[in-house]
mmCIF file of C-alpha atoms and ligand atoms in Angstrom:
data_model
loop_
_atom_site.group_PDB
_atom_site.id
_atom_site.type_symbol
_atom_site.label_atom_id
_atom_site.label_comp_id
_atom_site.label_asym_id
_atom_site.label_seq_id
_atom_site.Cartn_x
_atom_site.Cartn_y
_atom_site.Cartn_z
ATOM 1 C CA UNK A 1 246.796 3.278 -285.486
ATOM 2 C CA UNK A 2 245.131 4.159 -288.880
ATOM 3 C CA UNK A 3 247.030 3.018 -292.043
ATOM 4 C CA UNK A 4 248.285 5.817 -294.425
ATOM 5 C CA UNK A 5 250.542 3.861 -296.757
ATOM 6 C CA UNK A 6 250.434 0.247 -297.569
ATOM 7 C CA UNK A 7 253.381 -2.131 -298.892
ATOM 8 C CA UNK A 8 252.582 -4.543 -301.206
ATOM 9 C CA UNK A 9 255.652 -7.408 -301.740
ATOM 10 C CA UNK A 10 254.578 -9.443 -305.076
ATOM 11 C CA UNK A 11 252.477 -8.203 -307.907
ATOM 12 C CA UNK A 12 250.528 -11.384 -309.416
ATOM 13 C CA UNK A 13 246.896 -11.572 -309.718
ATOM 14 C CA UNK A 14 246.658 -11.407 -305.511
ATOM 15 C CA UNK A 15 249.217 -8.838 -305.019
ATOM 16 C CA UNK A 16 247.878 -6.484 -307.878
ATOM 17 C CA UNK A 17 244.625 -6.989 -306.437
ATOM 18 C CA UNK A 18 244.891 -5.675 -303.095
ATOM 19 C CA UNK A 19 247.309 -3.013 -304.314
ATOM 20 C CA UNK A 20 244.051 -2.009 -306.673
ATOM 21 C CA UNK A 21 241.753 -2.060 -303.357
ATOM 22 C CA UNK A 22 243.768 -0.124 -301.419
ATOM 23 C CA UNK A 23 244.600 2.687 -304.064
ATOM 24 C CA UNK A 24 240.904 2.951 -304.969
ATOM 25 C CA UNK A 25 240.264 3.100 -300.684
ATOM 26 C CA UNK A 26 242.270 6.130 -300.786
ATOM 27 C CA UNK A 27 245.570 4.631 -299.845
ATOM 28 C CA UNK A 28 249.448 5.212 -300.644
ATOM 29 C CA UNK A 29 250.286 2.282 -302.347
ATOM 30 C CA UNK A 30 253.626 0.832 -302.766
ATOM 31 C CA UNK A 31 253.554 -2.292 -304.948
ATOM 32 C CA UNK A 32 256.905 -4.087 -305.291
ATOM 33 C CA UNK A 33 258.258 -7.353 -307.129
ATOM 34 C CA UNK A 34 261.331 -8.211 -308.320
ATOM 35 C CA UNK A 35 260.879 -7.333 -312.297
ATOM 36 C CA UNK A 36 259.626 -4.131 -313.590
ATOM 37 C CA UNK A 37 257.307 -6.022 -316.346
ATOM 38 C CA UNK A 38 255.545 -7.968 -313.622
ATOM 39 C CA UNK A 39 254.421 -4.414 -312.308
ATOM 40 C CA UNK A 40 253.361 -3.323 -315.321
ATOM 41 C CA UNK A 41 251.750 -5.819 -316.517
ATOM 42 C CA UNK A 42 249.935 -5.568 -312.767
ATOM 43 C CA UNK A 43 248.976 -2.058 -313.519
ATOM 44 C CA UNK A 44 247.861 -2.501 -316.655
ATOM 45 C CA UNK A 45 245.487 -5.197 -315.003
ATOM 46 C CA UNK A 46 244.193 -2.401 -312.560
ATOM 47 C CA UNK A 47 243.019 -0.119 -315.491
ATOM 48 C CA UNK A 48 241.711 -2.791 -317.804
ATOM 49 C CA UNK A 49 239.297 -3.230 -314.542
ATOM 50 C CA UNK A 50 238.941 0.215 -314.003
ATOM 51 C CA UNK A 51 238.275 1.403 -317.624
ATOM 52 C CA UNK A 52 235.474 -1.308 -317.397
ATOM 53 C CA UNK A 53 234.441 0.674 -314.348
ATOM 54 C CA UNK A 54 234.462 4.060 -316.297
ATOM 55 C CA UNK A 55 232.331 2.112 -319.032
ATOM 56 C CA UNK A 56 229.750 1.151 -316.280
ATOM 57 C CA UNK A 57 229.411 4.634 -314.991
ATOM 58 C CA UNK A 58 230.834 3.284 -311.437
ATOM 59 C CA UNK A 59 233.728 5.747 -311.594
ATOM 60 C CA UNK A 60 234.788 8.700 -313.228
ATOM 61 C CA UNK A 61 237.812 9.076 -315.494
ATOM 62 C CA UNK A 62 238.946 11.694 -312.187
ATOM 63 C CA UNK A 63 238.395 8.618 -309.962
ATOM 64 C CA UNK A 64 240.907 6.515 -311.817
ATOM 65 C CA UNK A 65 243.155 8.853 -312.523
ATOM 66 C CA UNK A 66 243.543 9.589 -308.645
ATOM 67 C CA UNK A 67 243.257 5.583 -308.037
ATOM 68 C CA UNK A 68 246.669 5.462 -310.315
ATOM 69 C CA UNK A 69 247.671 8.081 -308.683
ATOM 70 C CA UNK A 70 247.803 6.331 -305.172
ATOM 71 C CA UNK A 71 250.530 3.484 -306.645
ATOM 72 C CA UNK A 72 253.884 3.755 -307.037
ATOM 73 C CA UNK A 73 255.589 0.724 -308.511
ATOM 74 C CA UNK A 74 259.488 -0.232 -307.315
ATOM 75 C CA UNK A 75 261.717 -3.515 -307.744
ATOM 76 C CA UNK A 76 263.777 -2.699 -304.192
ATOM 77 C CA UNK A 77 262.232 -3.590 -300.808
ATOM 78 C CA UNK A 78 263.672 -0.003 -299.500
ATOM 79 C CA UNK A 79 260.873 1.481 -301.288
ATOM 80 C CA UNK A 80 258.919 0.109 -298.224
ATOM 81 C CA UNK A 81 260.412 2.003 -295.319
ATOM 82 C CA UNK A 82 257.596 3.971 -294.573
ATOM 83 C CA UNK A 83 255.006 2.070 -294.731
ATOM 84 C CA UNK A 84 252.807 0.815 -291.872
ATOM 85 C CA UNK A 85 252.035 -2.135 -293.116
ATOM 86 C CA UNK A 86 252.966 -4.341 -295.948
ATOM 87 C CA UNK A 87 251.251 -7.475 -296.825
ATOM 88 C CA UNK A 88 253.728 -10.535 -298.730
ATOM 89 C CA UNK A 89 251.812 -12.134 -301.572
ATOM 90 C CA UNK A 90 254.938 -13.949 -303.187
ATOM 91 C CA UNK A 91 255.164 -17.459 -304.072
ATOM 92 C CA UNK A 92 253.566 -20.125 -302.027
ATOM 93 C CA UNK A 93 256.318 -21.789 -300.669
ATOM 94 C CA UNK A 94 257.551 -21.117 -296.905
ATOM 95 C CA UNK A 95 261.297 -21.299 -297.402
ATOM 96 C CA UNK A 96 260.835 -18.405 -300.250
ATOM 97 C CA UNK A 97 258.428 -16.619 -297.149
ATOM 98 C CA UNK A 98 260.555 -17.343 -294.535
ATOM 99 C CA UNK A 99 263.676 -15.220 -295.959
ATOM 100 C CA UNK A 100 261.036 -12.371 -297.323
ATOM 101 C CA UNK A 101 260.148 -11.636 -294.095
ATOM 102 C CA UNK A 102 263.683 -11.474 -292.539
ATOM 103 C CA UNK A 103 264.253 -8.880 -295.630
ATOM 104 C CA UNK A 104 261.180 -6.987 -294.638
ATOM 105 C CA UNK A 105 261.993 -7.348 -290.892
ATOM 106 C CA UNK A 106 265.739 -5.356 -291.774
ATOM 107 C CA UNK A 107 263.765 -2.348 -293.798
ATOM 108 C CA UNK A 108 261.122 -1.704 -292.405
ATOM 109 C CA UNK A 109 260.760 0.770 -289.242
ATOM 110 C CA UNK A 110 259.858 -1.354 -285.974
ATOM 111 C CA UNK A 111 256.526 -0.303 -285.592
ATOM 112 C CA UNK A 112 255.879 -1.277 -289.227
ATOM 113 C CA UNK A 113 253.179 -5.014 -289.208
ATOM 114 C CA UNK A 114 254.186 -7.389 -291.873
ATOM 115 C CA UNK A 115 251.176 -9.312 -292.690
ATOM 116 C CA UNK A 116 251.491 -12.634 -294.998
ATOM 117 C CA UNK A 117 248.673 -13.529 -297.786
ATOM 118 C CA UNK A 118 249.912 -17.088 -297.575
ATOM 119 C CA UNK A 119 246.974 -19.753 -298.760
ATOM 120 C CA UNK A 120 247.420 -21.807 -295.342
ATOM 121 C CA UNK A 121 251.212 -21.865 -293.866
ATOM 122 C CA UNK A 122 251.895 -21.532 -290.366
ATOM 123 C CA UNK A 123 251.814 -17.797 -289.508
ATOM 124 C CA UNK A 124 254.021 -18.793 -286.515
ATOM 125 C CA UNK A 125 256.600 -20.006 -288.246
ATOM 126 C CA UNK A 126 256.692 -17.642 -290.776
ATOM 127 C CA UNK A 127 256.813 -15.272 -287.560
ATOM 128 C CA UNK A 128 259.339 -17.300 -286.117
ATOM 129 C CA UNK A 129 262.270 -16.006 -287.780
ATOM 130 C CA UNK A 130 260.912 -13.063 -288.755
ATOM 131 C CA UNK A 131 262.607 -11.430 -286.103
ATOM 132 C CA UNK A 132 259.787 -9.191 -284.646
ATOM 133 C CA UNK A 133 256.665 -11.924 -284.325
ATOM 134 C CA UNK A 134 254.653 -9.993 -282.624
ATOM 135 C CA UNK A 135 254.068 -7.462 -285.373
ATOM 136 C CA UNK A 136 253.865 -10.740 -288.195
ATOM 137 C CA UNK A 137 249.873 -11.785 -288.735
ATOM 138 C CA UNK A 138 247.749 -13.095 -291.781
ATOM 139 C CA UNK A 139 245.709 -11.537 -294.418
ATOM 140 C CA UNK A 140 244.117 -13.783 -296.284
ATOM 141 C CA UNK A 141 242.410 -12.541 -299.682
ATOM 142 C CA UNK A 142 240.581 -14.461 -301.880
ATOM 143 C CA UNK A 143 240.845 -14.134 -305.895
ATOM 144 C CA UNK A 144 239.656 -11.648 -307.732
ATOM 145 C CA UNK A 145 240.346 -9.969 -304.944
ATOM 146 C CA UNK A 146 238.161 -6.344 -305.890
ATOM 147 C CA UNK A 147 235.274 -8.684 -306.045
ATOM 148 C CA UNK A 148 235.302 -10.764 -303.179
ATOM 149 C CA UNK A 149 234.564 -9.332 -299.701
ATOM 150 C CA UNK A 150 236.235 -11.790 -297.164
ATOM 151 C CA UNK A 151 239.777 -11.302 -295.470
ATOM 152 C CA UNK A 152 241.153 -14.166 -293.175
ATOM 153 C CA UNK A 153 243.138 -12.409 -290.317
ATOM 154 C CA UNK A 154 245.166 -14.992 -288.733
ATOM 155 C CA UNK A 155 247.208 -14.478 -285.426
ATOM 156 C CA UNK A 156 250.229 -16.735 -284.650
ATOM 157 C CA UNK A 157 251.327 -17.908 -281.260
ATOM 158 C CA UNK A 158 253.301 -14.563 -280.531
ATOM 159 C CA UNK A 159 251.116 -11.746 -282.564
ATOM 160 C CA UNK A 160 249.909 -9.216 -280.862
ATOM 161 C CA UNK A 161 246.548 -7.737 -280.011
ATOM 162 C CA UNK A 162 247.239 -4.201 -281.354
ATOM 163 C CA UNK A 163 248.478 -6.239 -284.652
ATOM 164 C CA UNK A 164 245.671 -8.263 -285.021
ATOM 165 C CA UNK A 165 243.451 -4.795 -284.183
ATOM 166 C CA UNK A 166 245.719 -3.098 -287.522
ATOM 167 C CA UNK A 167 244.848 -5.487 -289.500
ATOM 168 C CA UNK A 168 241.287 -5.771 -288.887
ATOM 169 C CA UNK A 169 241.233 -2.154 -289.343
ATOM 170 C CA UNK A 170 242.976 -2.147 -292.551
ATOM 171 C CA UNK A 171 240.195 -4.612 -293.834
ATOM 172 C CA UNK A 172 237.624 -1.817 -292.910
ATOM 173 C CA UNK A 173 239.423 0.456 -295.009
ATOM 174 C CA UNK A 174 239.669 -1.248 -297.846
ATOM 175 C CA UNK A 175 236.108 -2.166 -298.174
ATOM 176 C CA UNK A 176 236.589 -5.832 -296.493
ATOM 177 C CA UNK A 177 234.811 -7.951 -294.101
ATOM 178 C CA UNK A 178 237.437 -9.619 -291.863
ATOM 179 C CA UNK A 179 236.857 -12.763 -289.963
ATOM 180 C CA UNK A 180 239.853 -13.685 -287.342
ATOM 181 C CA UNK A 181 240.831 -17.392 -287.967
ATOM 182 C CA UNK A 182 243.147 -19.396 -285.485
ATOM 183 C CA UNK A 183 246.018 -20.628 -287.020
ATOM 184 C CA UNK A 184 245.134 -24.414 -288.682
ATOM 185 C CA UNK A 185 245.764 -25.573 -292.008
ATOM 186 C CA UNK A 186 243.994 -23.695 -294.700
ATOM 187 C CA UNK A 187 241.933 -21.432 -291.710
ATOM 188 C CA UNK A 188 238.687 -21.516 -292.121
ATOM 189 C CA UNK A 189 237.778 -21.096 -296.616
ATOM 190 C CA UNK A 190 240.477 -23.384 -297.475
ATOM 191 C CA UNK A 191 240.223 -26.083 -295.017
ATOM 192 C CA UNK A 192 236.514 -26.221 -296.509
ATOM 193 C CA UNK A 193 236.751 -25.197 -300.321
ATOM 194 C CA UNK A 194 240.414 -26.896 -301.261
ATOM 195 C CA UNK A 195 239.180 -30.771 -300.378
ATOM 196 C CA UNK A 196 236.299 -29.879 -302.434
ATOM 197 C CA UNK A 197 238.138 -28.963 -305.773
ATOM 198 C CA UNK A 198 240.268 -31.733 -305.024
ATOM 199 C CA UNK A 199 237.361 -34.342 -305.086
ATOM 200 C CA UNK A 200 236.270 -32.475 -308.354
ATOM 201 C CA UNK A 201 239.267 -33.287 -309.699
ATOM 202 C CA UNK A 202 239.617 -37.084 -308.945
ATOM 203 C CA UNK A 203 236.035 -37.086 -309.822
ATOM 204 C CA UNK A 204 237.283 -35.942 -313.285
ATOM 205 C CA UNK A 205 240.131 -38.179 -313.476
ATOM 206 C CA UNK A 206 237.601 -41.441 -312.892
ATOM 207 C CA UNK A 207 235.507 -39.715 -315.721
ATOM 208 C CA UNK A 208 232.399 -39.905 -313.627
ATOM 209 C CA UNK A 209 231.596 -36.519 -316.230
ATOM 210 C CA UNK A 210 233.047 -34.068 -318.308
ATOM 211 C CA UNK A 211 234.566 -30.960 -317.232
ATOM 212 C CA UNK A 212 231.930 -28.770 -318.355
ATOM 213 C CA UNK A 213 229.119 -31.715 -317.173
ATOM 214 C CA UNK A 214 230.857 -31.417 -313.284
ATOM 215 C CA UNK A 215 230.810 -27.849 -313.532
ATOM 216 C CA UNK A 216 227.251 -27.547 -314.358
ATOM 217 C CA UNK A 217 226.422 -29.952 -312.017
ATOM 218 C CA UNK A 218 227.561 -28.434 -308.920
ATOM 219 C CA UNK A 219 226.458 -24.906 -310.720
ATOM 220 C CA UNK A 220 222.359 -26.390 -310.836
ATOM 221 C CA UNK A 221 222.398 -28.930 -308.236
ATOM 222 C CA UNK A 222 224.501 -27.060 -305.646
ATOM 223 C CA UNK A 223 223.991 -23.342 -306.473
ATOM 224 C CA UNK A 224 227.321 -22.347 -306.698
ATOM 225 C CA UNK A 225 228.587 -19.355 -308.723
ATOM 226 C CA UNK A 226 231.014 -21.190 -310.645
ATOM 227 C CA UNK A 227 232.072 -24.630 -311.138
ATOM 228 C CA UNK A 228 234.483 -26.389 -309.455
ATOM 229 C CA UNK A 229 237.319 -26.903 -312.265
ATOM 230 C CA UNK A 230 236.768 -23.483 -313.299
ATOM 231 C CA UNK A 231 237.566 -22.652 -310.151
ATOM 232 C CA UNK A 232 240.301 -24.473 -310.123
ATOM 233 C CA UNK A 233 241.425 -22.628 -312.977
ATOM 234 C CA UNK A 234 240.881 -19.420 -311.276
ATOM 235 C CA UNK A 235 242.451 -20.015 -308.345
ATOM 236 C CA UNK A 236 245.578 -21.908 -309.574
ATOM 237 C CA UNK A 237 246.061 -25.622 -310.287
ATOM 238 C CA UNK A 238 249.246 -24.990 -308.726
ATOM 239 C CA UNK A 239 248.483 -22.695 -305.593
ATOM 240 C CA UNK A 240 245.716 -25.805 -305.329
ATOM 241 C CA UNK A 241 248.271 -28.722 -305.472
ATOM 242 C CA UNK A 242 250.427 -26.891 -302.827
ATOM 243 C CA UNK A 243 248.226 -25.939 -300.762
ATOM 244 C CA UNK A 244 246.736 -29.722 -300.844
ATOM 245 C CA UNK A 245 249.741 -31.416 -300.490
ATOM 246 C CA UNK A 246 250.728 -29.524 -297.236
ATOM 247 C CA UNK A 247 247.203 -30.321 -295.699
ATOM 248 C CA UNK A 248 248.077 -33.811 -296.417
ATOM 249 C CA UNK A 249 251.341 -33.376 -294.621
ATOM 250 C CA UNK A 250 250.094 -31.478 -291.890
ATOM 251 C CA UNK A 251 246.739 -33.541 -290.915
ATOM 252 C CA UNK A 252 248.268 -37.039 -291.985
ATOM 253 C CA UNK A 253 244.614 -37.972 -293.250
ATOM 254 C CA UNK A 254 244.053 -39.847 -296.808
ATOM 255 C CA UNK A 255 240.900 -37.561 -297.076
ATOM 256 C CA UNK A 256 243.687 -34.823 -298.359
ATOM 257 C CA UNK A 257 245.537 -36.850 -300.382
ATOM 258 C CA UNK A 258 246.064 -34.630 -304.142
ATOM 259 C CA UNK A 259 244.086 -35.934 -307.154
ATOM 260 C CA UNK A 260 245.997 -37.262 -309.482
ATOM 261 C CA UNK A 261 244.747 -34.796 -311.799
ATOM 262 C CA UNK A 262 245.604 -32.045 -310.722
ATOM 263 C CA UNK A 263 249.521 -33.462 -309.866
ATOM 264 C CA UNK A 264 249.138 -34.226 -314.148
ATOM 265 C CA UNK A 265 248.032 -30.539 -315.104
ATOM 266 C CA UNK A 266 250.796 -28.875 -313.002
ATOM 267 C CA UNK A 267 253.122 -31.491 -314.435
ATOM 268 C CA UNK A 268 252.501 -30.222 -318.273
ATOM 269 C CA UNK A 269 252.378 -26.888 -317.152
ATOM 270 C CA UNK A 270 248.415 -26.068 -317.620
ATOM 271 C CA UNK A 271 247.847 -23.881 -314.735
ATOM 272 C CA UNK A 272 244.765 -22.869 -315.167
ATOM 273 C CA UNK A 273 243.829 -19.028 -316.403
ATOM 274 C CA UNK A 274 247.294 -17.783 -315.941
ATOM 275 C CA UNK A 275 248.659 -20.262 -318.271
ATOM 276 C CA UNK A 276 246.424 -20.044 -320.717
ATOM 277 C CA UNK A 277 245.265 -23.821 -320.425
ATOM 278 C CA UNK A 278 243.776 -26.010 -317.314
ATOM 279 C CA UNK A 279 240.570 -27.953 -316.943
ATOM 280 C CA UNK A 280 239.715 -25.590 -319.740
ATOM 281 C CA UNK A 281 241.727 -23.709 -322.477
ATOM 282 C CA UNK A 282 241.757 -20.092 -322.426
ATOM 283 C CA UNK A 283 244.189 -19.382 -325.517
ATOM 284 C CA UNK A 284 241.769 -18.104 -327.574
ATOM 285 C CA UNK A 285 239.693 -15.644 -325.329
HETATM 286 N N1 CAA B 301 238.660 -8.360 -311.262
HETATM 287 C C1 CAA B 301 237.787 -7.363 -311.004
HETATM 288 N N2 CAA B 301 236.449 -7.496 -311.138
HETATM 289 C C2 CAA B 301 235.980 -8.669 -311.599
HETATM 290 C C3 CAA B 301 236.832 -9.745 -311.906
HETATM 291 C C4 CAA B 301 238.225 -9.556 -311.730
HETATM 292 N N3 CAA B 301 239.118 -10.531 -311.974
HETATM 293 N N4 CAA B 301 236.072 -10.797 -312.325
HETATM 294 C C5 CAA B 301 234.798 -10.380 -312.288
HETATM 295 N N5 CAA B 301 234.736 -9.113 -311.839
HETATM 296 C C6 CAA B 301 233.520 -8.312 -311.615
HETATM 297 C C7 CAA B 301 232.831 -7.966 -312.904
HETATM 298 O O1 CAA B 301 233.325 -6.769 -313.464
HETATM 299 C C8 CAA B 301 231.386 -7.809 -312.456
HETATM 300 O O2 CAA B 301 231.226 -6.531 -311.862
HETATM 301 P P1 CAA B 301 229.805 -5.764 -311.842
HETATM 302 O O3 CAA B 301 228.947 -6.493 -310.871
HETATM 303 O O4 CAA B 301 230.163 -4.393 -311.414
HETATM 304 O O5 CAA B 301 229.268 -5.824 -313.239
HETATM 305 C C9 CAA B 301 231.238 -8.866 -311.348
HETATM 306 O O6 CAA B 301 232.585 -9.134 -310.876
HETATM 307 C C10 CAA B 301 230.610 -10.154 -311.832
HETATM 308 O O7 CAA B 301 231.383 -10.610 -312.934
HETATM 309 P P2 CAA B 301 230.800 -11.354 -314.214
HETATM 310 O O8 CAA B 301 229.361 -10.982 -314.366
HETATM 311 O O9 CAA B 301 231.718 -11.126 -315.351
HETATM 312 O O10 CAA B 301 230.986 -12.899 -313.915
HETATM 313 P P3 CAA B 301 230.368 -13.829 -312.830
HETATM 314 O O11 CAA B 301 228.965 -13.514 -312.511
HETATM 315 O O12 CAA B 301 230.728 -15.172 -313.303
HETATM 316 O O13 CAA B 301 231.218 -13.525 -311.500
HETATM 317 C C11 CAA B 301 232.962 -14.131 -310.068
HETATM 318 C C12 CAA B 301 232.590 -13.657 -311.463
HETATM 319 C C13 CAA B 301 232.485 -13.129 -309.031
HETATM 320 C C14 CAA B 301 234.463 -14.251 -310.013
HETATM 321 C C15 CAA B 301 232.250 -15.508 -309.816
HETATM 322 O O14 CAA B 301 232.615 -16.377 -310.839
HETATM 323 C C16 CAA B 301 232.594 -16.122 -308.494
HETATM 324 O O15 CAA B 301 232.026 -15.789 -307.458
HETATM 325 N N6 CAA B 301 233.538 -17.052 -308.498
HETATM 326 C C17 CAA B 301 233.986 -17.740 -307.278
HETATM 327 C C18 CAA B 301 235.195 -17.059 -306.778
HETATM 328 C C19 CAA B 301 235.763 -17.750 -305.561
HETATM 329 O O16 CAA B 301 235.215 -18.688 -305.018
HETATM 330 N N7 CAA B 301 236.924 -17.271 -305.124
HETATM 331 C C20 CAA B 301 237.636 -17.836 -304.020
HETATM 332 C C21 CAA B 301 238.735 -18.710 -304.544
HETATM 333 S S1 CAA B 301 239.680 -19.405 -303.237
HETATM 334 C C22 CAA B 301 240.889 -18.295 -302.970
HETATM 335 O O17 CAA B 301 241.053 -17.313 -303.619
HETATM 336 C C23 CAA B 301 241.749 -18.553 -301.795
HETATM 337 C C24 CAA B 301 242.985 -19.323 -301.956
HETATM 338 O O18 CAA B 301 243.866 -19.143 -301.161
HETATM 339 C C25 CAA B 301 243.133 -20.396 -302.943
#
């Protein structure tokens, strides 16, 4: 079934992300949250990025005008009711998920996937109550979501195979590679990448080096694109505590268990880039 219009339920840095994707893929977008100034301060997000496009001669001013175009912004889940598919990108916390998806489930036509962006929760038990599992799957993006090319898609216990087939279609689409996962804590990236910020964080916290002398580190001596703490900051200090804590639930294994330092920063509030302070402080850029 090829994808016309796409729901998108939460417009952060994730949700605005793939709801920029899938406008400039040609899509109907419908992005919705719960506050109109959360959607427009997603927009204007979308053509900061794009304007920097224009700048670089990668689009046209026509391009971006059609790419806004494609999106229509609401605050009421109706606005969703013809989609065929709409992917949840709302607060990491399952409870929160869980009742989304019932809301979804009561909306949206039956034929409709719901797909869930969720960092590393069971998409069976999201599915669970969902009331129509087999049409419930994961989509995984990873932040900043127009740059990087990898989408999770994550069956649960009762999805099916024409769901799982959408969804890798709707990757192709939108410009994505998409690897299927099986459902286990964190998939495949997180399982991997989240223990590693975490042990860049505790390494922090014993002062083995500065923030900036980690980050380098790991930049020169590891060749990777960006340090772990600003990663860190990137990503979320609080997405990352979640997300940790639950492995350490799930797994039972002291090899999970949260830094201390990152449990401090989300205690005083210093999320990272969002919050305008983290590992590093971004008040003044
Ligand atoms: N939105 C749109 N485009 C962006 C962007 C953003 N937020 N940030 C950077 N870009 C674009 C730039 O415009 C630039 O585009 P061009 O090539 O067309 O010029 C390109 O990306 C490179 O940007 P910069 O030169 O400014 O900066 P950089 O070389 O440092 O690259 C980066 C930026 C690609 C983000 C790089 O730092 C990187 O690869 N970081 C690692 C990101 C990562 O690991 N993400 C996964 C996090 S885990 C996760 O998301 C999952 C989870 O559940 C927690």
């Amino acid at each position: 079934m090829a994808i016309n219009k796409l729901g998108v339920l939460g417009a952060g840095t994730m949700g605005a992300g793939i709801a920029q994707v899938g406008a400039q893929s040609g899509l109907q977008v419908v992005l919705i949250d719960l506050e109109q100034a959360f959607l427009d301060r997603a927009i204007k997000g979308m053509i900061k990025n794009w304007d920097r496009d224009v700048s670089k001669g990668k689009i046209t001013e026509r391009n971006k005008a059609d790419f806004l175009n494609n999106i229509t912004t609401s605050t009421h889940n109706i606005d969703f009711q013809d989609c065929d598919l709409v992917i949840e990108v709302i607060v990491e916390n399952i409870d929160i998920k869980k009742k989304a998806f019932k809301d979804l489930n009561d909306i949206c036509p039956p034929q409709t996937v719901i797909a869930s962006n969720t960092s590393g929760f069971s998409i069976t038990e999201i599915a669970a109550t969902s009331g129509r599992p087999d049409k419930i799957v994961g989509m995984h993006f990873f932040n900043p979501v127009p740059v990087m090319k990898l989408v999770e898609v994550i069956p649960g216990a009762d999805t099916s195979e024409e769901t799982v087939e959408l969804a890798m279609e709707a990757c192709q689409t939108i410009g994505k590679k998409a690897i299927r996962a099986k459902e286990a804590p964190g998939f495949i990236v997180n399982r991997i990448l989240v223990p590693y910020l975490n042990d860049a964080a505790t390494a922090y916290q014993e002062g083995v080096a500065s923030a900036e002398e980690i980050d380098e580190a790991m930049k020169l001596g590891a060749n990777m694109p960006i340090g772990p703490l600003a990663l860190c900051d990137l990503v979320g200090i609080d997405v990352l505590l979640m997300v940790i804590e639950y492995f350490y639930k799930e797994f039972g294994d002291p090899k999970f268990r949260p830094s201390l330092a990152l449990k401090q920063k989300v205690r005083a509030g210093h999320y990272g880039v969002k919050s305008g302070k983290g590992f590093y402080d971004y008040s003044k850029k």
